[in-house]
PDB file of C-alpha atoms in Angstrom:
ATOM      1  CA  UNK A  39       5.951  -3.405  19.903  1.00  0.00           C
ATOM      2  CA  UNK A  40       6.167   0.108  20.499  1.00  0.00           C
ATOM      3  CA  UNK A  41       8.473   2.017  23.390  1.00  0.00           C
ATOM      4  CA  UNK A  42       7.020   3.467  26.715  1.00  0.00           C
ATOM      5  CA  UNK A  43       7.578   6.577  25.262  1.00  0.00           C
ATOM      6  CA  UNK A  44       5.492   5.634  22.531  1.00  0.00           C
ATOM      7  CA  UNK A  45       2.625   4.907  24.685  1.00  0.00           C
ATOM      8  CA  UNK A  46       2.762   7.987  26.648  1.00  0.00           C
ATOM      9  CA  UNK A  47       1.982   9.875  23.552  1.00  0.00           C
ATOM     10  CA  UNK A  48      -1.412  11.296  22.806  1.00  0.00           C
ATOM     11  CA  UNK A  49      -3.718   9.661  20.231  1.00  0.00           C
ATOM     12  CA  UNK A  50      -2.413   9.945  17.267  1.00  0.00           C
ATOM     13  CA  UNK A  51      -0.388   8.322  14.401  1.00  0.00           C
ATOM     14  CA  UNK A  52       3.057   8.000  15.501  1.00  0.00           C
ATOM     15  CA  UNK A  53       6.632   9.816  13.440  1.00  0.00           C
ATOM     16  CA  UNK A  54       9.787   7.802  13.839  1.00  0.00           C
ATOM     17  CA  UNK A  55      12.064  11.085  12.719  1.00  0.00           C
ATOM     18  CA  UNK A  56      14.733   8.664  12.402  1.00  0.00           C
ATOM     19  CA  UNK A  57      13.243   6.266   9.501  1.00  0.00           C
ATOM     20  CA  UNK A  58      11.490   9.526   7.885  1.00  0.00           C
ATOM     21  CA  UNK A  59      12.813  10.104   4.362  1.00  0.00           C
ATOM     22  CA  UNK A  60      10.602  13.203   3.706  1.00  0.00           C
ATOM     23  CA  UNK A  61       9.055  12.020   0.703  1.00  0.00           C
ATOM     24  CA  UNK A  62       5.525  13.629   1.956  1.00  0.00           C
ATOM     25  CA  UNK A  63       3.160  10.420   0.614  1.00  0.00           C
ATOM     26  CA  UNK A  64       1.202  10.535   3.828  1.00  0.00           C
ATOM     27  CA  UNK A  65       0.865  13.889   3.801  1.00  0.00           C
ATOM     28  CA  UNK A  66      -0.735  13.625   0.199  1.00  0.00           C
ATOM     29  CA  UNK A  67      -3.240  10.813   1.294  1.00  0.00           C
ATOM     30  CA  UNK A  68      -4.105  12.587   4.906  1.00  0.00           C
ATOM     31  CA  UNK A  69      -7.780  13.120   5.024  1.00  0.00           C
ATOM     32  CA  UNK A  70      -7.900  15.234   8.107  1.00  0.00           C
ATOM     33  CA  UNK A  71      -4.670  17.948   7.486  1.00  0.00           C
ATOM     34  CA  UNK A  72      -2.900  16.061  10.855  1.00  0.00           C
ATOM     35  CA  UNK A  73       0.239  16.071   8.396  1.00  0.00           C
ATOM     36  CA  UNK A  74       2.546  18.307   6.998  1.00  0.00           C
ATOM     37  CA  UNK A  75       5.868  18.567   5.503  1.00  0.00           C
ATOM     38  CA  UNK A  76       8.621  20.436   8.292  1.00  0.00           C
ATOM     39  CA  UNK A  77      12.024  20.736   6.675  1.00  0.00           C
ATOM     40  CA  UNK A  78      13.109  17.103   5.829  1.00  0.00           C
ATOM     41  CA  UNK A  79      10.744  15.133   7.949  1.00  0.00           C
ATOM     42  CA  UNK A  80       6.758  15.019   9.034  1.00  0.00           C
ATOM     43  CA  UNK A  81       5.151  16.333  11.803  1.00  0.00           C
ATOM     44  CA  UNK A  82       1.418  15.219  12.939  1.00  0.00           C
ATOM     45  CA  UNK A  83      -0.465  17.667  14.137  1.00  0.00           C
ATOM     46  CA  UNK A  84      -3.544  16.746  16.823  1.00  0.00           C
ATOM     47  CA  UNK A  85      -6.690  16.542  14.856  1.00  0.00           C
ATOM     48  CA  UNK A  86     -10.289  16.017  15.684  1.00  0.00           C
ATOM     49  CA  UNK A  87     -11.329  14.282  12.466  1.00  0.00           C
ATOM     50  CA  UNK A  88      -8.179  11.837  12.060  1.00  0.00           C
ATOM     51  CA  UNK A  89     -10.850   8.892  11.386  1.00  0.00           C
ATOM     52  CA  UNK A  90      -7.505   6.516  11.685  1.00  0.00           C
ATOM     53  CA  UNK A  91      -7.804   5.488   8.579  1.00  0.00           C
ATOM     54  CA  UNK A  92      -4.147   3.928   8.535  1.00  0.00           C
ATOM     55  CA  UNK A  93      -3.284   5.259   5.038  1.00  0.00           C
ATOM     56  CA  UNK A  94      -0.270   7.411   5.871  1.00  0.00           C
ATOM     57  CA  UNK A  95       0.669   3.534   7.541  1.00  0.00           C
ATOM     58  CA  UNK A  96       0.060   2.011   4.215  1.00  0.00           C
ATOM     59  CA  UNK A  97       2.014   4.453   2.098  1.00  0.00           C
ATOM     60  CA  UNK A  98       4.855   4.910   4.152  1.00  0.00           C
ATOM     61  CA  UNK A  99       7.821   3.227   2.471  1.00  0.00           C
ATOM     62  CA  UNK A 100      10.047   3.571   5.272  1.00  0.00           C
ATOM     63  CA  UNK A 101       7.989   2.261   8.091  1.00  0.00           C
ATOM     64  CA  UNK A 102       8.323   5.702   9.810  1.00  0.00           C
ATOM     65  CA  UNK A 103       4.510   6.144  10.254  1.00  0.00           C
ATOM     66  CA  UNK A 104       2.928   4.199  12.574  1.00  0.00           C
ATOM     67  CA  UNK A 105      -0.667   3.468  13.415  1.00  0.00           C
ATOM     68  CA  UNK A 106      -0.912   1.438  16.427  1.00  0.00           C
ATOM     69  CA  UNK A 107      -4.203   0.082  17.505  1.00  0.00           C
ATOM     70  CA  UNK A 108      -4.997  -0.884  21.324  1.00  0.00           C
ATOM     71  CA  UNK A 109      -6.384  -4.152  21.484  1.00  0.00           C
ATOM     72  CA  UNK A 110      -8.948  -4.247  24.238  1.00  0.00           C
ATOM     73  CA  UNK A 111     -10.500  -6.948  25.625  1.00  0.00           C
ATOM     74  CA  UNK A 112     -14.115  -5.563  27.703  1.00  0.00           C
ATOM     75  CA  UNK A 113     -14.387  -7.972  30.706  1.00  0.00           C
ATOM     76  CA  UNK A 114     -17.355 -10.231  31.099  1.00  0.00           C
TER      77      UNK A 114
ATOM     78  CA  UNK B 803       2.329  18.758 -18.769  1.00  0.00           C
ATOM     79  CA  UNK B 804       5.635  19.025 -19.773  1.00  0.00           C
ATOM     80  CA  UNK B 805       7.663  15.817 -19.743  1.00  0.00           C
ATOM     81  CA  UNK B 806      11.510  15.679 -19.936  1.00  0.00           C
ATOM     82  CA  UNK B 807      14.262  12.864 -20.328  1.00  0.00           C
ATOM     83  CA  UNK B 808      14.983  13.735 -16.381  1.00  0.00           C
ATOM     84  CA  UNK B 809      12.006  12.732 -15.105  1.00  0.00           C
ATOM     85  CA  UNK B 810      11.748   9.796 -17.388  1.00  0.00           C
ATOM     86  CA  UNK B 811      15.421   8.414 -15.764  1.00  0.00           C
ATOM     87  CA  UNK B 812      13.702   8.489 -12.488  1.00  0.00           C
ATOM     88  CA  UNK B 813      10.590   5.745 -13.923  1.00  0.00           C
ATOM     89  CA  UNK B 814      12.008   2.197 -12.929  1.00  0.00           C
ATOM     90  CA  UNK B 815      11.778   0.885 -16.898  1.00  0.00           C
ATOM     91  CA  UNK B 816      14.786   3.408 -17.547  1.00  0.00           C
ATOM     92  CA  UNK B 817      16.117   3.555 -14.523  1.00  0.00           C
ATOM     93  CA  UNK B 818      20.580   2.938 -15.842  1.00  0.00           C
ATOM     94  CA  UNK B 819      19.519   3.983 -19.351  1.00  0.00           C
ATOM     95  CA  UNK B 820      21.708   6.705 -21.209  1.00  0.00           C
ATOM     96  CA  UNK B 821      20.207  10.303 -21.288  1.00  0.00           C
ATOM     97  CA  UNK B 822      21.012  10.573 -24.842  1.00  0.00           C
ATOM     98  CA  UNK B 823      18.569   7.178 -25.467  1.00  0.00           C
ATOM     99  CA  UNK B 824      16.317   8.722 -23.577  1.00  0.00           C
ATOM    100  CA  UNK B 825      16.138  11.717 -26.044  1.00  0.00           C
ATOM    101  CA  UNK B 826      13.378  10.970 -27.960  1.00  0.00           C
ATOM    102  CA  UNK B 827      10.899   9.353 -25.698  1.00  0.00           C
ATOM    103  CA  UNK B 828       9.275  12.534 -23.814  1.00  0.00           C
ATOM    104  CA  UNK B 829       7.126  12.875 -27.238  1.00  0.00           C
ATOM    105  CA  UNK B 830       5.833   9.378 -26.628  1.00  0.00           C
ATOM    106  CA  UNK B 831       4.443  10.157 -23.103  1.00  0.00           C
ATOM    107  CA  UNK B 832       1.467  11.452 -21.947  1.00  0.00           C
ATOM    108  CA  UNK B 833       0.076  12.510 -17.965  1.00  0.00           C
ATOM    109  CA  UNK B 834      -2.528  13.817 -16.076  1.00  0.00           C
ATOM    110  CA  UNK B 835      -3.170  14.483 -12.822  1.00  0.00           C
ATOM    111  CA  UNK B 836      -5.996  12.766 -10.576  1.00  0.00           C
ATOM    112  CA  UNK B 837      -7.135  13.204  -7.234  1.00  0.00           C
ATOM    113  CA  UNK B 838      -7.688  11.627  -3.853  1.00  0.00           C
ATOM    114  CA  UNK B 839     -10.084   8.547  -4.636  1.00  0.00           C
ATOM    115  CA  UNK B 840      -9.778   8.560  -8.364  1.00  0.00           C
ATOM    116  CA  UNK B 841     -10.228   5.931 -10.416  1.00  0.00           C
ATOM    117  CA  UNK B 842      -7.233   5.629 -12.953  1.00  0.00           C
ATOM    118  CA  UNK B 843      -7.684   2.028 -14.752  1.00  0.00           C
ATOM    119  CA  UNK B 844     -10.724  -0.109 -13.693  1.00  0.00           C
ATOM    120  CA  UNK B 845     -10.567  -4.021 -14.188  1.00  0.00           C
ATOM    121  CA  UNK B 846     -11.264  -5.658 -17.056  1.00  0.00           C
ATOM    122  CA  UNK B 847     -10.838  -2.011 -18.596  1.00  0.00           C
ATOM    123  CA  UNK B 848      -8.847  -2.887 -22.384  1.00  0.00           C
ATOM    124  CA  UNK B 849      -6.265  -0.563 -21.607  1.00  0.00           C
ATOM    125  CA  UNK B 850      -2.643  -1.283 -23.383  1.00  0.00           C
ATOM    126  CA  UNK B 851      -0.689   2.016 -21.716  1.00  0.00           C
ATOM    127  CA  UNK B 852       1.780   1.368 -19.248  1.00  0.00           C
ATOM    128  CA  UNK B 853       1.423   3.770 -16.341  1.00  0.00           C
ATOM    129  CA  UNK B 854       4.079   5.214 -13.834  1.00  0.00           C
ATOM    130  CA  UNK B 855       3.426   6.992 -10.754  1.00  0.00           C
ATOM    131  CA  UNK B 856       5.550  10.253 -11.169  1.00  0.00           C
ATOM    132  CA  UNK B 857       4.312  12.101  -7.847  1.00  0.00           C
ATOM    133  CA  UNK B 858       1.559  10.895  -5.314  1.00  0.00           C
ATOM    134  CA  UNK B 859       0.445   7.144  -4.522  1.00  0.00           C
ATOM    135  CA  UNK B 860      -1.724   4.888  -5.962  1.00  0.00           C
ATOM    136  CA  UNK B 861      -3.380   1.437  -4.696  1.00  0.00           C
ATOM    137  CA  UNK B 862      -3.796  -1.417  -7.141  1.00  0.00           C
ATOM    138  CA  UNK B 863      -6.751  -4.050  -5.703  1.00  0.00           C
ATOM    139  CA  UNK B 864      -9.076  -6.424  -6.983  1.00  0.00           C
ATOM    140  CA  UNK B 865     -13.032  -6.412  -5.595  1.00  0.00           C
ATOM    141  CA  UNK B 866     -14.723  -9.413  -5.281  1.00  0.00           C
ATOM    142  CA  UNK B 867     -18.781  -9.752  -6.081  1.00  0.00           C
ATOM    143  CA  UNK B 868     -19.562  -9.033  -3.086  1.00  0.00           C
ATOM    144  CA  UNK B 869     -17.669  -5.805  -2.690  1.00  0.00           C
ATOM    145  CA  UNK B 870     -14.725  -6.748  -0.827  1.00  0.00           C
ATOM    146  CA  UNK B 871     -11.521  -5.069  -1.668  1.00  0.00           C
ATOM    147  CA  UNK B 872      -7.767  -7.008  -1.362  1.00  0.00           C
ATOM    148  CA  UNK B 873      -5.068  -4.604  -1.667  1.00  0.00           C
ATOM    149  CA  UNK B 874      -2.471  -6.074  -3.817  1.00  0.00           C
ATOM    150  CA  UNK B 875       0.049  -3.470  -3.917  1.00  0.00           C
ATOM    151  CA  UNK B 876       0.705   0.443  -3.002  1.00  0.00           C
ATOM    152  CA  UNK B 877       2.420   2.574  -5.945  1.00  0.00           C
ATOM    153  CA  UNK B 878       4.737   4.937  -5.158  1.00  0.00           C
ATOM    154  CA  UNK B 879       6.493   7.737  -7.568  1.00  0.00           C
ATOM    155  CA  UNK B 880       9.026   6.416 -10.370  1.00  0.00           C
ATOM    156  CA  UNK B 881       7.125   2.418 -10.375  1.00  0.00           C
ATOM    157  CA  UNK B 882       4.744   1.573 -12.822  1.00  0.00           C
ATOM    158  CA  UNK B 883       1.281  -0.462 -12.963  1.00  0.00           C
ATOM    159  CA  UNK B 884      -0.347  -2.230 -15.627  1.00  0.00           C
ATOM    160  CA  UNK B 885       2.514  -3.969 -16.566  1.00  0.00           C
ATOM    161  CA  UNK B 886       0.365  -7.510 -17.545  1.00  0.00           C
ATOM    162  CA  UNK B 887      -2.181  -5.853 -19.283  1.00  0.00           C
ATOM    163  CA  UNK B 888       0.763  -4.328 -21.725  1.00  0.00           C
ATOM    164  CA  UNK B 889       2.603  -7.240 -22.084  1.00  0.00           C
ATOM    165  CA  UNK B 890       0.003 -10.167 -22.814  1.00  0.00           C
ATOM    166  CA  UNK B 891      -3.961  -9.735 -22.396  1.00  0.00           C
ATOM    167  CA  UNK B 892      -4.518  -6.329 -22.640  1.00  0.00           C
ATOM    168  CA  UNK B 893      -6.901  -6.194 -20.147  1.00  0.00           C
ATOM    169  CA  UNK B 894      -6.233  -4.532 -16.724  1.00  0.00           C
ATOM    170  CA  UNK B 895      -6.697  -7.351 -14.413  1.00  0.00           C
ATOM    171  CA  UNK B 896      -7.314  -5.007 -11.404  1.00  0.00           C
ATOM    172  CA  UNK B 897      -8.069  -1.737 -10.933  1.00  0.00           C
ATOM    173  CA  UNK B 898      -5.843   1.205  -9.745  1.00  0.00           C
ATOM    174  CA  UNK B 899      -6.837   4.384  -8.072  1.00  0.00           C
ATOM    175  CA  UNK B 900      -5.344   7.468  -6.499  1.00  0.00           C
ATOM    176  CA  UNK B 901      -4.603   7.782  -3.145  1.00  0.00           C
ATOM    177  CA  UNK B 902      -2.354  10.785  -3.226  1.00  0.00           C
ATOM    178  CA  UNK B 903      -4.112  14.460  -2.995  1.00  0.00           C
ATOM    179  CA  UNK B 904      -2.469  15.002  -6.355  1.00  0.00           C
ATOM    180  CA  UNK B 905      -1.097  12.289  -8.314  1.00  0.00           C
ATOM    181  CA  UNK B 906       0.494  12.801 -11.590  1.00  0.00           C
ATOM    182  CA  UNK B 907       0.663   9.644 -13.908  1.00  0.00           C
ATOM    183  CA  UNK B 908       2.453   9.530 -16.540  1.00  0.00           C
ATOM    184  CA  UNK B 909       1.818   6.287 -19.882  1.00  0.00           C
ATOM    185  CA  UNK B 910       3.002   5.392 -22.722  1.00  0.00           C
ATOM    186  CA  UNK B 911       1.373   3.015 -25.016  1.00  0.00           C
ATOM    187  CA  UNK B 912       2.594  -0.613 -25.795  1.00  0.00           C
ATOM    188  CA  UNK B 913       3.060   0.391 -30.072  1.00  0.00           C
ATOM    189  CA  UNK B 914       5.332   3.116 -28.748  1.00  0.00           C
ATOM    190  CA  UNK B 915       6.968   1.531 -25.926  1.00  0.00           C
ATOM    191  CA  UNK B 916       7.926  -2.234 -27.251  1.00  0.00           C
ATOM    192  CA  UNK B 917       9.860  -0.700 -30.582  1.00  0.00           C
ATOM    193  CA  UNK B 918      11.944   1.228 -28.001  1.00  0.00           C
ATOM    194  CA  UNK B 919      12.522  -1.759 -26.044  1.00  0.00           C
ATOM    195  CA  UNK B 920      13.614  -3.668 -28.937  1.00  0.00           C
ATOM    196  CA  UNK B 921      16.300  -1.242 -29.676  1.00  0.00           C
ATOM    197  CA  UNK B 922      17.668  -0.711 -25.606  1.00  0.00           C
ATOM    198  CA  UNK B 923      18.750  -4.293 -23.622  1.00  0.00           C
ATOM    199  CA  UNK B 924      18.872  -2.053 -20.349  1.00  0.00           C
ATOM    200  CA  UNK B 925      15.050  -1.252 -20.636  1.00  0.00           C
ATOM    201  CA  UNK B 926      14.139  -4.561 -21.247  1.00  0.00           C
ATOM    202  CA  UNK B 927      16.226  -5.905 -18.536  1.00  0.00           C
ATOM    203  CA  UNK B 928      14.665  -3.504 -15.738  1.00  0.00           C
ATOM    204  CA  UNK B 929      11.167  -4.488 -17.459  1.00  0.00           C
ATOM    205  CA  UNK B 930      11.935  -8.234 -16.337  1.00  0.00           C
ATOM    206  CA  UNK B 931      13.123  -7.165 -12.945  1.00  0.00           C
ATOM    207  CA  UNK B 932      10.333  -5.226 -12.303  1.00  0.00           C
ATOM    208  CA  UNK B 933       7.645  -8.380 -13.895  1.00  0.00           C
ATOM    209  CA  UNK B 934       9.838 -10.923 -11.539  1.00  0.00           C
ATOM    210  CA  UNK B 935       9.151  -8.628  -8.347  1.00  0.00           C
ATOM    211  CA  UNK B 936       5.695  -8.236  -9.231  1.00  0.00           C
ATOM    212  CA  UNK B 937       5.139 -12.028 -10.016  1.00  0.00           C
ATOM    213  CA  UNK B 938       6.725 -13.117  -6.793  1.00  0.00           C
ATOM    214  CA  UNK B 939       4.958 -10.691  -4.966  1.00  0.00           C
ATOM    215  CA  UNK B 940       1.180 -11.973  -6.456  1.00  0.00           C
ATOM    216  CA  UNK B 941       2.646 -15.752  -5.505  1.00  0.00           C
ATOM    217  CA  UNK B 942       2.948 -14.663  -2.286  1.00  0.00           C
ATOM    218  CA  UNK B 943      -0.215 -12.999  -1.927  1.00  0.00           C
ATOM    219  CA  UNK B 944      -1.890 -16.412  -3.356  1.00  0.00           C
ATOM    220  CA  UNK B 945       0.262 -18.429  -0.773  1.00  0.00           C
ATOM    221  CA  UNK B 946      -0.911 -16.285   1.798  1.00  0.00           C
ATOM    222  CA  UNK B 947      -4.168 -16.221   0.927  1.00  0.00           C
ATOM    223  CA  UNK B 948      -5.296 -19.729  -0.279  1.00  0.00           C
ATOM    224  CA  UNK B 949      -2.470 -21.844   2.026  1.00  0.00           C
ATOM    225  CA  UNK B 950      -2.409 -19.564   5.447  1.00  0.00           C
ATOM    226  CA  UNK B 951      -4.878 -19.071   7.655  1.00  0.00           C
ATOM    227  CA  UNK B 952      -4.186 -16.006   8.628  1.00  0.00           C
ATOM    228  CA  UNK B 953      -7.287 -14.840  10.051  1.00  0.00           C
ATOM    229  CA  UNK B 954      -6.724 -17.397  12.798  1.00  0.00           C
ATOM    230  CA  UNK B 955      -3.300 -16.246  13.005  1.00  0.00           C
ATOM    231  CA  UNK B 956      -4.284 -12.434  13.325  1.00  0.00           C
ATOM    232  CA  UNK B 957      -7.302 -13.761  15.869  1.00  0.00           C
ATOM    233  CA  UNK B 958      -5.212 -15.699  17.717  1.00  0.00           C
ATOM    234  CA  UNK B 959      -2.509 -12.283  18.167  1.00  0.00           C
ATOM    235  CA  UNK B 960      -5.412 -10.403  19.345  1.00  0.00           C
ATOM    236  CA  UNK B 961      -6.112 -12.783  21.946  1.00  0.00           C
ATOM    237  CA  UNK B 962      -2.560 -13.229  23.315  1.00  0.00           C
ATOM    238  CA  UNK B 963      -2.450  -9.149  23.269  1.00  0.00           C
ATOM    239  CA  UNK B 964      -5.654  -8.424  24.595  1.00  0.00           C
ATOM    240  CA  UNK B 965      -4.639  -8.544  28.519  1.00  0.00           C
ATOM    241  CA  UNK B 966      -3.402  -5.084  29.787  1.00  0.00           C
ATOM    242  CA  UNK B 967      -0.099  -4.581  30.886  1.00  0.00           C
ATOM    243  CA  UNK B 968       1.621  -2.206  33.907  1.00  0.00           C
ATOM    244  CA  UNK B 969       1.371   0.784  31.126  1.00  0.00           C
ATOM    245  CA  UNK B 970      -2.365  -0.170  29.620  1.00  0.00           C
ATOM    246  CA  UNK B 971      -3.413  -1.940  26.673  1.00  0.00           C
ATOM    247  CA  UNK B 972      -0.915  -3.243  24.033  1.00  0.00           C
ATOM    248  CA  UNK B 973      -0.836  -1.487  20.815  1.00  0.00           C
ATOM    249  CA  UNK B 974      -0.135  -3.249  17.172  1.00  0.00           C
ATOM    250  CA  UNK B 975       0.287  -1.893  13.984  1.00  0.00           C
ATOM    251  CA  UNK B 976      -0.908  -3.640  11.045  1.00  0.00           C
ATOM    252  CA  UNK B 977       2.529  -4.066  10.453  1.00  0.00           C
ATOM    253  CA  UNK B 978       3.620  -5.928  13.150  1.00  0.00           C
ATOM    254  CA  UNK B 979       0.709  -7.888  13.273  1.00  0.00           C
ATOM    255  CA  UNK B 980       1.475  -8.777   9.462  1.00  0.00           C
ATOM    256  CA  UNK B 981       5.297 -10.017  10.744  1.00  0.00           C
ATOM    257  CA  UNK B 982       3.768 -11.582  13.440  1.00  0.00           C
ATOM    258  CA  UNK B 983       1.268 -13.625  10.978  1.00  0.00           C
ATOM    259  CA  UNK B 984       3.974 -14.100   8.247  1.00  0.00           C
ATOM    260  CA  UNK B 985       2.173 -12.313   5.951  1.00  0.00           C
ATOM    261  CA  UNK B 986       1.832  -9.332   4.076  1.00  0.00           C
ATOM    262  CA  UNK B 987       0.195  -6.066   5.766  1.00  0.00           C
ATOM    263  CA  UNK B 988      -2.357  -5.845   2.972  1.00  0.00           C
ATOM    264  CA  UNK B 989      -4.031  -9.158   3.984  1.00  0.00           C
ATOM    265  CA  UNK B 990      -4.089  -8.013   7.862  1.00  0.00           C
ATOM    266  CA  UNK B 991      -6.068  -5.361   6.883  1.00  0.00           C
ATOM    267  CA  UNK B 992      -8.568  -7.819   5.055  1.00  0.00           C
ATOM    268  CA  UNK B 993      -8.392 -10.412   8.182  1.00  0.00           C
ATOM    269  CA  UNK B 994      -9.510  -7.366  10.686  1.00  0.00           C
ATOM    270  CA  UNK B 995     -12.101  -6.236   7.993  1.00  0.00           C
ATOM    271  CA  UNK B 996     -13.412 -10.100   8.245  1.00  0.00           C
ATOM    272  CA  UNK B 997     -13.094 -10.360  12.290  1.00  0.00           C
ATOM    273  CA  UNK B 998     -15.166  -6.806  11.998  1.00  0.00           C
ATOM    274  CA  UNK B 999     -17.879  -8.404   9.397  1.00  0.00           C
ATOM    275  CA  UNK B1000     -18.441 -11.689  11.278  1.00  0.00           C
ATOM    276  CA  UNK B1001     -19.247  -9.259  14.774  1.00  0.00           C
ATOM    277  CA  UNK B1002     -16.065 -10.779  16.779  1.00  0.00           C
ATOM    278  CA  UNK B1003     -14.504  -7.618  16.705  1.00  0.00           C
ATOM    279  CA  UNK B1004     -15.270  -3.879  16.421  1.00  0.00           C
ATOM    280  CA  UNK B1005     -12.600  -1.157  15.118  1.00  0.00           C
ATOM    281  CA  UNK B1006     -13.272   1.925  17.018  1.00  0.00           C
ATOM    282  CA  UNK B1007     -10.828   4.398  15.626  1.00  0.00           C
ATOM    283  CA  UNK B1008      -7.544   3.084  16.820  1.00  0.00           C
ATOM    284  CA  UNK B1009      -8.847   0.632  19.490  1.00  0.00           C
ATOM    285  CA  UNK B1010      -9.723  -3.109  18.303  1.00  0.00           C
ATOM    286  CA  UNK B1011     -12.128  -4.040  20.973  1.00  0.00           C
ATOM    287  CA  UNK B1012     -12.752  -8.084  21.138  1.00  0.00           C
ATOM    288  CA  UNK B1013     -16.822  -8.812  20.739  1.00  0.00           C
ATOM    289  CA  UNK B1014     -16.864 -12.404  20.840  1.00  0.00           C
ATOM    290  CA  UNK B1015     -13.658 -13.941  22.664  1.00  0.00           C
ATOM    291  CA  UNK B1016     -14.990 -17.387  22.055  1.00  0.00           C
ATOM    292  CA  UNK B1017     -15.601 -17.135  18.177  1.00  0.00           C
ATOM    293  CA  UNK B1018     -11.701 -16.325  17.925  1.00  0.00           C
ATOM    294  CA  UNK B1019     -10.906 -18.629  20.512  1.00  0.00           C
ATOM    295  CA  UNK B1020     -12.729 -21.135  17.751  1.00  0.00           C
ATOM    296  CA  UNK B1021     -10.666 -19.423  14.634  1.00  0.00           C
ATOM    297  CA  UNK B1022      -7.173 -19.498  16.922  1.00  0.00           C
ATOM    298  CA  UNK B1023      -7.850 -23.303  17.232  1.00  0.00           C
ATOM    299  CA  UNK B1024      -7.367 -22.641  21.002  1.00  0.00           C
ATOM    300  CA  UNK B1025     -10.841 -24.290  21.500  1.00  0.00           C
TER     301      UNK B1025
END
């Protein structure tokens, strides 16, 4: 489950610095540019066209990418 | 492309192997580079050269008739794919393509590799490591998939997440839904795509909005 802080954050896949080795997969499959490599770790730049896609997710051997979906329930 | 014995010690197959045993296999390699979406090795493809991933990613997954893809693994540099087809059958029995912007592959064919594995114990030890992970990794995929029901699992986590909280709407990744579901994230991913095909769900970007509460009530088994 991810942090307040997490929450507060604007829509975008979510960088735990921490857990980031640097290895740059997700930048390599990003679709949209909202990636790129900064020193050792990632940063995620806001995007118009990030489609959420989840691949940086999928790639990331370290768990230090994160795309969390809302679940939303419409009432009836 | 110029291959040395250095980036050969970083593949997983030589991974504890002297340099100096090394020496001679650069010659025996090959590479090329693909890009985002490639196809590298299609199933059923005869194809007897075992790939590595030297930079980039690459996603192995079957399709059934009907078009549906299951992940069954993500590639990252230094592992290697096509492993079965190399060592019994010969033909790829699913299909590999590039998911990295630039992804170099390296291969080496089975009449080259096997003579050099007969001569080194240390290659042919990491060879059975890597077939062991790889086996119990596709028996857990088949436990998951024919034994679990995970789409009522995943349903039934949408459900019990669905009701906002003090600080809005809960929020999931695939992989916590997948430790949630005791399963793998790959099969999540094929669960929502189902929920999404049958209309109880939509995926709008990074929202999952619930269509029809009552079909996965029905799939939860909480009616």
């Amino acid at each position: 489950m991810l942090s307040k802080e997490m929450n507060r954050l604007p829509i975008m896949p979510v960088i735990d610095h921490a857990r980031c080795d640097g290895c740059g997969l997700c930048v390599t499959v990003c679709k949209c540019g909202a990636l790129v490599l900064s020193g050792n770790t990632v940063a995620i730049l806001e995007v118009d066209d990030c489609g959420w896609c989840t691949d940086c997710e999928l790639v990331c051997a370290t768990g230090a990418l994160q795309c969390p979906f809302e679940i939303v329930a419409p009432e009836v | 492309m110029n291959i040395t014995t250095e980036n050969l010690s970083q593949l997983s197959y030589f991974v504890g192997v002297e340099n100096d045993r090394l020496a001679g296999l650069p010659s025996l390699f090959n590479s090329k580079s693909f890009i985002k979406g490639q196809t590298i090795v299609s199933e059923g493809d005869k194809q007897e050269n075992l790939h590595f991933v030297n930079t980039g990613v690459v996603k192995i997954y079957k399709t059934s008739s009907e078009g549906k893809e299951q992940i069954i693994k993500i590639v990252r540099p230094g592992e290697s794919f096509n492993d079965l087809a190399v060592f019994g059958g010969s033909f790829c029995p699913y299909s590999a393509q590039a998911l990295g912007n630039t992804t170099i592959i390296y291969w080496i064919h089975k009449n080259d590799l096997l003579p050099v594995m007969e001569k080194n114990w240390r290659i042919v030890r990491n060879a059975l490591e890597i077939l062991s992970e790889q086996a119990r990794l596709l028996l857990a995929l088949v436990e998951d998939l024919s034994f679990k029901n995970v789409t009522g699992r995943v349903a039934k986590i949408l459900l019990q997440n669905a009701t906002p909280g003090p600080e809005g709407y809960q929020r999931l990744t695939q992989y916590e839904m997948a430790a949630m579901a005791g399963t793998a994230r790959e099969v999540v991913g094929r669960s929502l795509k189902n929920l999404e095909d049958s209309g109880a769900i939509s995926l709008e970007r990074h929202r999952i909005v619930i269509k029809d509460r009552s079909y996965l009530d029905r799939l939860a088994g909480l009616n």
